[in-house]
XYZ file of C-alpha atoms in Angstrom:
561
model
C -37.048 21.959 -11.546
C -40.809 20.955 -11.611
C -42.453 21.452 -8.426
C -43.215 17.622 -7.864
C -39.994 16.536 -8.338
C -38.567 19.810 -5.879
C -40.999 18.209 -3.148
C -40.124 14.463 -3.637
C -36.302 15.791 -3.777
C -36.808 17.677 -0.335
C -38.475 14.688 0.858
C -35.451 12.404 0.553
C -37.685 10.308 -2.082
C -35.680 11.379 -4.824
C -32.081 11.578 -6.280
C -30.246 13.700 -8.864
C -28.718 11.897 -11.827
C -25.003 12.480 -10.217
C -26.000 11.313 -6.779
C -27.470 7.990 -8.663
C -24.433 7.355 -10.642
C -22.151 7.537 -7.024
C -24.398 4.613 -5.436
C -21.516 1.614 -5.163
C -21.580 -0.487 -8.371
C -23.846 1.566 -10.730
C -22.781 3.264 -13.632
C -24.528 5.504 -16.166
C -23.185 3.445 -18.426
C -24.938 0.376 -17.788
C -27.875 -0.892 -19.818
C -30.362 -2.909 -18.013
C -33.185 -4.796 -19.281
C -36.655 -4.635 -17.805
C -37.293 -5.007 -14.607
C -33.423 -4.904 -13.641
C -31.050 -2.140 -11.990
C -27.199 -2.003 -12.693
C -24.785 -2.909 -10.380
C -21.631 -2.942 -12.210
C -20.813 -2.483 -15.676
C -22.046 -5.041 -18.078
C -23.724 -6.890 -14.390
C -27.751 -6.397 -13.142
C -29.956 -7.192 -10.680
C -33.602 -7.883 -10.902
C -35.669 -5.153 -9.709
C -36.915 -4.072 -6.125
C -39.207 -1.658 -4.668
C -39.899 1.140 -7.370
C -40.981 4.568 -6.652
C -44.659 4.155 -6.390
C -43.784 1.754 -3.223
C -42.395 4.337 -1.447
C -44.540 6.753 -2.125
C -46.984 4.358 -1.218
C -45.628 3.943 2.568
C -44.328 7.736 2.728
C -48.238 8.854 2.266
C -48.994 6.412 4.672
C -46.700 8.064 7.419
C -44.583 5.108 7.854
C -40.876 5.294 8.331
C -38.590 4.554 5.155
C -36.569 1.241 6.052
C -32.652 1.743 6.340
C -30.608 -0.346 4.618
C -29.045 -2.767 6.857
C -26.156 -5.459 6.404
C -26.367 -8.285 4.143
C -25.933 -11.235 6.787
C -23.002 -13.510 5.853
C -22.717 -17.272 5.292
C -19.625 -19.425 4.794
C -15.980 -19.066 5.310
C -13.705 -16.625 3.782
C -10.542 -17.501 2.685
C -8.085 -14.317 1.406
C -5.124 -14.474 -0.395
C -2.903 -11.337 -0.594
C -0.406 -10.578 -3.804
C 1.900 -7.160 -4.394
C 2.334 -4.355 -2.324
C 2.069 -3.521 1.580
C -0.840 -1.837 0.516
C -2.598 -4.972 -0.594
C -1.976 -6.605 2.644
C -3.536 -3.614 4.361
C -6.450 -3.745 1.992
C -7.273 -7.332 3.171
C -6.918 -6.406 6.429
C -9.834 -3.793 5.406
C -11.962 -6.444 3.714
C -11.653 -8.954 6.075
C -12.804 -6.361 8.981
C -16.074 -5.666 6.553
C -17.189 -9.161 6.158
C -16.244 -10.404 9.574
C -18.703 -7.464 11.052
C -21.113 -8.967 8.254
C -20.884 -12.338 9.371
C -18.450 -14.037 7.792
C -15.525 -16.845 9.223
C -12.511 -16.470 8.342
C -10.422 -19.736 7.127
C -6.596 -20.342 6.632
C -7.587 -23.947 4.653
C -8.305 -23.594 1.201
C -10.034 -26.419 0.935
C -12.667 -25.127 3.890
C -13.933 -22.358 1.629
C -17.077 -21.271 0.590
C -15.494 -17.694 -0.765
C -11.948 -17.386 -1.946
C -10.787 -13.840 -2.408
C -7.574 -12.735 -4.015
C -6.476 -9.201 -3.715
C -4.249 -8.510 -6.187
C -1.396 -6.404 -7.732
C -1.488 -4.642 -11.268
C 2.094 -2.717 -10.862
C 3.912 -5.137 -13.470
C 3.024 -7.850 -15.682
C 4.277 -10.680 -13.711
C 2.033 -9.915 -10.890
C -0.959 -9.827 -13.149
C 0.287 -13.395 -14.781
C 0.866 -14.954 -11.145
C -3.385 -14.062 -10.821
C -4.059 -16.184 -13.995
C -2.521 -18.936 -12.910
C -3.497 -19.208 -9.190
C -7.150 -18.764 -10.945
C -6.273 -21.911 -13.332
C -5.881 -23.730 -10.660
C -8.941 -22.298 -8.734
C -11.011 -23.550 -11.839
C -10.370 -27.089 -11.038
C -11.183 -26.873 -7.307
C -14.383 -24.952 -8.651
C -15.775 -27.607 -10.661
C -14.861 -30.275 -8.108
C -16.981 -28.377 -5.962
C -19.653 -28.240 -8.280
C -19.597 -32.046 -8.811
C -20.462 -32.455 -5.354
C -23.074 -29.302 -4.892
C -20.859 -27.436 -2.705
C -20.756 -24.010 -4.261
C -17.302 -22.161 -4.147
C -17.788 -18.351 -4.959
C -14.290 -16.241 -6.561
C -13.698 -12.989 -5.836
C -10.750 -10.571 -7.511
C -10.040 -7.605 -5.391
C -7.276 -4.577 -5.619
C -5.776 -3.112 -8.552
C -6.317 -5.647 -11.370
C -9.965 -5.928 -10.405
C -9.856 -2.139 -11.663
C -7.929 -2.548 -14.504
C -8.937 -5.881 -16.164
C -12.573 -5.899 -14.852
C -14.545 -7.070 -17.873
C -11.775 -9.261 -19.387
C -11.773 -11.202 -15.458
C -15.521 -11.187 -15.607
C -15.656 -13.058 -19.062
C -12.736 -14.869 -18.973
C -14.115 -18.525 -18.957
C -16.686 -17.224 -16.419
C -14.704 -18.466 -13.634
C -14.755 -15.241 -11.190
C -17.929 -14.617 -9.570
C -17.151 -10.973 -7.996
C -14.870 -8.269 -9.198
C -14.037 -5.007 -6.151
C -11.811 -2.602 -7.188
C -9.960 -0.769 -4.397
C -12.496 2.024 -3.311
C -15.453 -1.094 -3.016
C -14.739 -3.259 -0.282
C -17.306 -1.837 1.794
C -19.905 -3.414 -1.237
C -18.479 -6.762 -0.645
C -21.239 -8.134 1.250
C -23.633 -7.064 -1.432
C -21.455 -8.413 -4.400
C -21.212 -11.647 -2.436
C -25.144 -12.192 -1.850
C -25.658 -11.399 -5.513
C -23.071 -14.046 -6.699
C -24.817 -16.864 -4.093
C -27.606 -16.227 -6.576
C -26.096 -17.101 -9.211
C -25.045 -14.030 -10.927
C -21.776 -12.221 -11.148
C -21.182 -8.985 -9.566
C -18.884 -6.063 -9.905
C -18.166 -2.761 -8.349
C -14.677 -0.818 -9.938
C -16.173 2.477 -9.072
C -13.263 4.634 -7.878
C -13.953 7.380 -5.288
C -12.606 10.766 -4.600
C -12.978 10.412 -0.743
C -12.850 6.759 0.229
C -10.371 6.274 2.752
C -11.878 3.746 5.235
C -11.370 6.076 7.780
C -14.053 4.314 9.903
C -12.806 1.035 9.668
C -10.105 -0.424 12.392
C -8.217 -2.915 9.715
C -7.960 -6.772 11.843
C -4.661 -7.302 11.677
C -3.610 -10.510 9.795
C -0.704 -11.162 12.383
C -2.140 -11.450 15.372
C 0.273 -10.886 18.228
C 2.624 -9.472 16.005
C 5.384 -6.543 17.231
C 4.908 -4.596 13.570
C 1.856 -2.967 11.905
C 1.087 -1.074 8.877
C -1.343 1.850 9.234
C -2.771 3.609 5.602
C -3.226 7.139 6.129
C -3.907 7.818 2.442
C -4.894 6.485 -0.517
C -4.267 7.346 -4.264
C -1.737 9.414 -6.280
C -1.394 12.631 -8.161
C 2.007 12.336 -9.451
C 1.221 10.875 -13.133
C 4.711 9.363 -13.775
C 4.650 7.718 -17.012
C 5.350 4.250 -16.278
C 3.005 4.113 -13.326
C -0.265 2.478 -13.185
C -1.714 3.409 -9.845
C -3.507 6.589 -10.603
C -5.882 4.587 -12.429
C -5.838 1.629 -10.152
C -5.964 3.579 -7.121
C -7.823 6.980 -8.190
C -6.902 10.681 -7.122
C -4.896 11.204 -3.767
C -7.117 11.484 -0.830
C -5.876 11.217 3.138
C -7.397 10.128 6.380
C -8.626 12.441 8.862
C -5.825 12.835 11.475
C -7.901 11.632 13.968
C -8.614 8.367 12.911
C -4.996 7.630 12.314
C -4.190 8.023 15.711
C -7.078 6.376 17.229
C -5.311 3.242 15.335
C -2.094 3.643 16.282
C -3.179 3.879 19.853
C -5.046 0.871 19.567
C -1.668 -0.914 18.258
C -0.084 0.636 20.719
C -2.418 -0.976 23.392
C -1.794 -4.276 21.824
C 1.658 -4.345 22.370
C 2.583 -3.336 18.908
C 6.244 -2.110 18.923
C 6.603 -0.544 15.443
C 4.312 1.030 13.232
C 4.596 2.097 9.374
C 2.429 4.903 7.757
C 1.692 4.010 4.816
C 0.749 5.468 1.439
C 1.265 5.584 -2.360
C 2.814 8.969 -1.897
C 2.745 8.711 2.028
C 4.648 12.547 2.586
C 2.270 14.423 0.420
C -0.450 13.903 3.319
C -2.791 16.359 3.502
C -5.660 16.203 6.015
C -8.518 18.824 4.783
C -11.153 17.320 7.630
C -10.772 20.374 10.261
C -12.447 23.434 8.445
C -9.799 25.933 10.612
C -6.560 24.891 8.447
C -8.120 24.905 4.807
C -6.614 27.764 4.061
C -3.030 27.020 5.086
C -0.342 27.421 2.550
C 1.013 24.873 0.667
C 4.554 23.281 1.745
C 7.535 23.885 0.144
C 8.765 21.333 -2.141
C 12.348 19.829 -2.022
C 15.116 22.196 -4.220
C 14.879 21.465 -7.588
C 11.689 19.382 -7.917
C 8.303 20.259 -9.653
C 5.060 18.593 -10.035
C 2.860 17.970 -12.683
C -0.417 19.618 -10.829
C -0.602 23.148 -9.171
C 0.158 23.291 -5.046
C -2.516 22.049 -3.299
C -3.022 24.937 -0.294
C -4.542 24.057 2.814
C -4.639 20.871 5.729
C -2.812 19.298 7.884
C 0.766 18.171 6.374
C 2.674 15.011 6.999
C 4.910 16.889 9.429
C 1.942 17.603 12.092
C 1.130 14.016 11.806
C 4.482 12.233 12.049
C 4.799 14.684 15.191
C 1.537 13.364 16.804
C 2.199 9.882 15.772
C 5.405 9.793 17.325
C 4.133 11.420 20.479
C 2.019 8.278 21.264
C 4.001 5.780 22.666
C 7.909 6.451 23.335
C 8.835 2.548 22.757
C 7.200 2.475 19.669
C 9.237 2.841 16.143
C 7.815 5.034 13.255
C 8.233 4.361 10.023
C 6.536 5.519 6.727
C 6.729 4.506 3.237
C 6.594 5.132 0.102
C 7.432 8.851 -0.008
C 7.994 10.870 -3.213
C 11.542 12.464 -3.104
C 9.894 15.832 -3.824
C 7.701 16.053 -0.703
C 10.682 16.380 2.078
C 10.446 19.862 3.472
C 12.938 20.626 6.485
C 10.034 20.277 8.973
C 9.899 16.860 8.279
C 13.738 16.009 8.330
C 14.214 17.850 11.841
C 11.888 15.850 13.155
C 13.116 12.662 12.492
C 16.270 14.010 13.638
C 14.918 15.062 16.675
C 12.569 12.249 17.742
C 13.752 9.130 19.137
C 11.411 6.696 17.879
C 11.030 8.046 14.315
C 13.197 5.764 12.705
C 17.100 7.419 10.938
C 15.921 5.368 7.320
C 14.467 7.129 4.005
C 13.031 5.427 1.297
C 14.057 7.894 -1.620
C 12.804 6.237 -4.763
C 15.474 7.522 -7.475
C 13.809 5.123 -10.441
C 16.696 6.181 -12.992
C 20.062 8.150 -12.659
C 19.467 9.614 -16.135
C 18.404 12.797 -16.046
C 16.960 12.386 -19.863
C 15.203 9.049 -18.556
C 13.756 11.080 -15.460
C 12.173 13.369 -17.748
C 11.080 10.466 -19.989
C 9.297 9.173 -16.862
C 8.186 12.698 -15.865
C 9.544 12.347 -12.079
C 9.904 16.041 -11.685
C 13.659 16.350 -10.910
C 16.962 15.928 -12.515
C 19.771 13.515 -11.295
C 21.935 16.879 -9.774
C 18.564 17.680 -8.274
C 18.059 13.819 -6.343
C 21.971 13.984 -5.051
C 21.311 17.459 -3.631
C 18.196 16.290 -1.797
C 20.655 12.973 -0.704
C 23.236 14.934 0.618
C 20.850 17.235 2.496
C 19.164 14.596 4.203
C 22.350 13.014 5.461
C 23.603 16.259 6.389
C 20.127 16.726 8.311
C 19.894 13.416 9.963
C 23.589 11.941 10.621
C 23.784 8.038 10.218
C 20.420 8.085 7.837
C 20.134 4.684 6.124
C 18.791 4.996 2.371
C 16.657 2.856 0.682
C 15.478 3.521 -3.266
C 13.569 2.152 -5.980
C 15.241 1.671 -9.894
C 13.845 0.771 -13.384
C 15.657 -1.241 -15.724
C 15.273 -0.215 -19.609
C 12.610 1.901 -19.597
C 11.392 3.328 -22.823
C 14.523 5.063 -25.013
C 17.140 4.001 -22.000
C 20.313 3.838 -23.785
C 23.622 1.796 -22.743
C 24.991 5.622 -21.124
C 21.688 5.994 -19.180
C 22.170 2.974 -17.378
C 25.742 3.774 -16.757
C 24.712 6.566 -15.289
C 21.881 4.752 -12.818
C 24.794 2.111 -12.135
C 27.228 5.338 -10.897
C 24.613 6.696 -9.058
C 23.890 3.625 -7.016
C 27.718 3.874 -6.659
C 27.716 7.120 -5.342
C 24.379 7.208 -2.871
C 25.711 3.542 -1.814
C 21.873 2.552 -0.419
C 21.579 -0.447 2.327
C 18.030 -1.485 0.387
C 17.037 -1.431 -2.800
C 14.088 -2.443 -4.911
C 14.985 -3.167 -8.485
C 12.929 -4.359 -11.587
C 12.560 -4.293 -15.213
C 10.316 -2.084 -16.673
C 7.248 -3.743 -17.636
C 4.641 -1.459 -19.460
C 0.811 -0.757 -18.527
C -1.946 -0.268 -20.592
C -3.337 3.437 -19.629
C -0.844 5.134 -19.130
C 1.293 8.163 -20.508
C 4.614 5.441 -21.707
C 1.973 3.139 -23.336
C 0.154 6.128 -25.169
C 3.278 8.315 -25.998
C 6.482 6.383 -25.456
C 7.849 3.125 -27.541
C 9.021 0.020 -25.132
C 11.835 -0.210 -27.498
C 14.598 -1.874 -24.966
C 14.359 -5.601 -25.562
C 14.048 -7.919 -23.118
C 17.186 -9.801 -23.245
C 18.692 -6.145 -22.281
C 16.537 -5.394 -20.213
C 17.172 -8.502 -18.224
C 21.449 -8.062 -18.459
C 20.907 -4.536 -17.412
C 19.158 -5.420 -14.184
C 21.294 -8.256 -13.231
C 23.650 -5.445 -13.522
C 22.048 -2.947 -11.501
C 21.556 -5.861 -9.011
C 25.140 -6.372 -9.030
C 26.185 -3.266 -7.891
C 23.473 -2.425 -5.150
C 24.600 -5.720 -3.665
C 28.113 -4.850 -3.811
C 27.649 -1.429 -2.317
C 25.225 -2.236 0.500
C 27.591 -4.880 1.750
C 30.384 -2.256 1.846
C 27.745 0.131 3.785
C 26.884 -3.227 5.927
C 30.038 -4.091 6.773
C 30.978 -0.424 8.049
C 28.144 -1.017 11.037
C 30.847 -4.187 11.736
C 32.123 -3.858 15.451
C 29.390 -1.225 16.354
C 26.196 -1.575 18.332
C 22.550 -2.025 17.040
C 19.582 -1.766 18.685
C 16.950 -4.558 17.520
C 13.607 -4.924 17.469
C 13.192 -8.740 17.889
C 10.629 -9.979 15.396
C 10.748 -14.075 15.991
C 13.046 -16.927 15.479
C 15.331 -17.158 12.262
C 13.642 -18.693 9.723
C 16.949 -20.685 8.573
C 17.568 -21.849 12.720
C 15.627 -22.262 15.550
C 18.314 -21.300 17.814
C 18.891 -17.907 16.520
C 16.572 -14.962 16.768
C 15.579 -12.373 13.882
C 15.054 -8.641 14.192
C 15.497 -5.225 12.163
C 17.723 -2.740 13.305
C 16.723 1.316 13.048
C 18.135 1.097 9.529
C 15.431 -1.429 8.608
C 18.085 -3.758 7.908
C 17.883 -7.627 9.663
C 19.720 -8.730 12.057
C 20.252 -12.319 13.129
C 21.824 -13.472 16.696
C 21.987 -16.683 19.100
C 18.610 -16.702 20.932
C 20.933 -16.923 24.504
C 20.590 -15.759 28.119
C 21.215 -12.222 28.383
C 21.232 -9.436 31.221
C 18.365 -6.661 31.518
C 19.353 -3.634 30.854
C 16.268 -2.301 33.695
C 18.666 -3.612 36.543
C 17.106 -7.318 37.324
C 19.667 -9.838 38.178
C 18.198 -12.587 36.824
C 19.320 -13.321 33.150
C 16.592 -13.470 30.431
C 15.523 -14.471 26.966
C 14.530 -12.012 24.329
C 10.802 -12.561 23.230
C 9.114 -11.152 19.957
C 8.968 -7.220 20.938
C 11.706 -6.909 22.877
C 14.637 -4.395 22.397
C 17.878 -6.024 22.400
C 21.720 -4.466 22.000
C 23.399 -6.523 19.740
C 27.168 -6.109 18.695
C 27.473 -6.734 14.813
C 30.419 -9.445 14.053
C 29.795 -9.806 10.146
C 27.681 -8.096 7.489
C 26.378 -9.384 4.131
C 24.288 -6.786 1.579
C 20.902 -8.148 2.918
C 21.699 -9.177 6.859
C 24.095 -8.376 10.073
C 25.013 -11.100 12.452
C 25.789 -10.439 16.126
C 25.898 -11.364 19.423
C 23.340 -10.149 22.050
C 24.418 -7.595 24.950
C 21.161 -6.913 26.625
C 17.784 -6.808 26.426
C 16.800 -2.624 27.094
C 14.223 0.015 25.703
C 13.841 2.678 23.196
C 14.156 5.089 25.376
C 16.902 3.757 27.577
C 19.097 3.434 24.415
C 18.024 6.585 23.157
C 19.343 8.619 26.526
C 22.744 6.368 26.346
C 23.571 7.972 22.674
């Protein structure tokens, strides 16, 4: 390196090419015209101060100005599509915008900025966004006629996957921000205010938003979601997530515990730990744990990547979170079946406030299809895990994901999936027809050769069998007492309350005066956030109904059982 370059870098006035490329919204492939600097692929800003001006200030001994937040103006309307991770992303984005002076509105017509937090998992999810943009196009045209500017932004996975198309189609969208670019939203909006489009879709290897406490969008709610990690390394052949959310990285445990304590102080009674592959959590922020051995995978399971040693693992996090508040239920989603070591199962069985409910996404009941999906297990290994889980956690409730009509799926493969549904008997299921996504391994290596009508028929058969088995599993609870966390009034009747039991099954019961197990003589009415013991009187595939017995607590109920 030339001496003058070394001196400038030492003074902090020159960055390496790699450092320059890591700035939010920059790309080495972006070509800018004279007097412009890159802010995203194909988007440029007028140039700011050049190096000579900084050198002049440094020579005069002037302190270099620190970049401050771009002041926000106007009201923001946020709309969320897709999974619970997107709901959490919405809360993170709003926390950033609120700190930078923006106001929030729930009225679309009042908004100066409309931000859609999007999903790319299936084509149907993306089509919903394009349809929404057509509606917003008319609104934006009316606002322009009235000389009231309206800025529209696409955030999240669809922004990451279709950035150029979103910006160029009809020139409707003003800003595009990927899942790792929410910190850059104030600057992107400032660019949009000047009439230019702005984009930042760079994926990060370390962004977890650990220092940002999400603003809970359901104020006063009894439940909350806490993101503990982002991205996924599993590279299942059908899945777009590694390409829209990047590689796995975990939040430091300290920041997670801080957020859970804050939620406990706010009266939240149930927290769900959230991540694309939540039980592969691996906090590398503490040096003394960086040489720890990698945990053992579930028996018969494998990965496409080498074992990752070091770090504090999910069992440690689950242990620490469950100790914060004995009256707070703990759940987690979405896990991968490969990451269920015995210490996690034992902890769930021992702690009264960790729900005895696990999500075990199978995707298919055919070993041949599972191999094509690159799931890393066979049907037999999956069933062995199910049996081990049920032996380790008596009474555990299971949920799963299934895909109908994956590439090359035969009728025999489909029948094997139906038989798996019957054999395992899940309480909750998420079933979808296969939707091929660009960039995935399936897109490049496999043929989407199952006709749409056959996918539809197979999906309907999966749903039918799932509902039959779920109804049978739920009917076994009739006559039993279930501890229910009250969430609020039933949507169908103001005279009934709704909540969920430990197995995450919806429970409906009359809003009536009941006794309090604490011993007070006066009758009480259950409120959101209360635990109520309910005797189940009837059941369907999705819902339990019953009569309330008494108001109680999580600890008291556990002691009685």
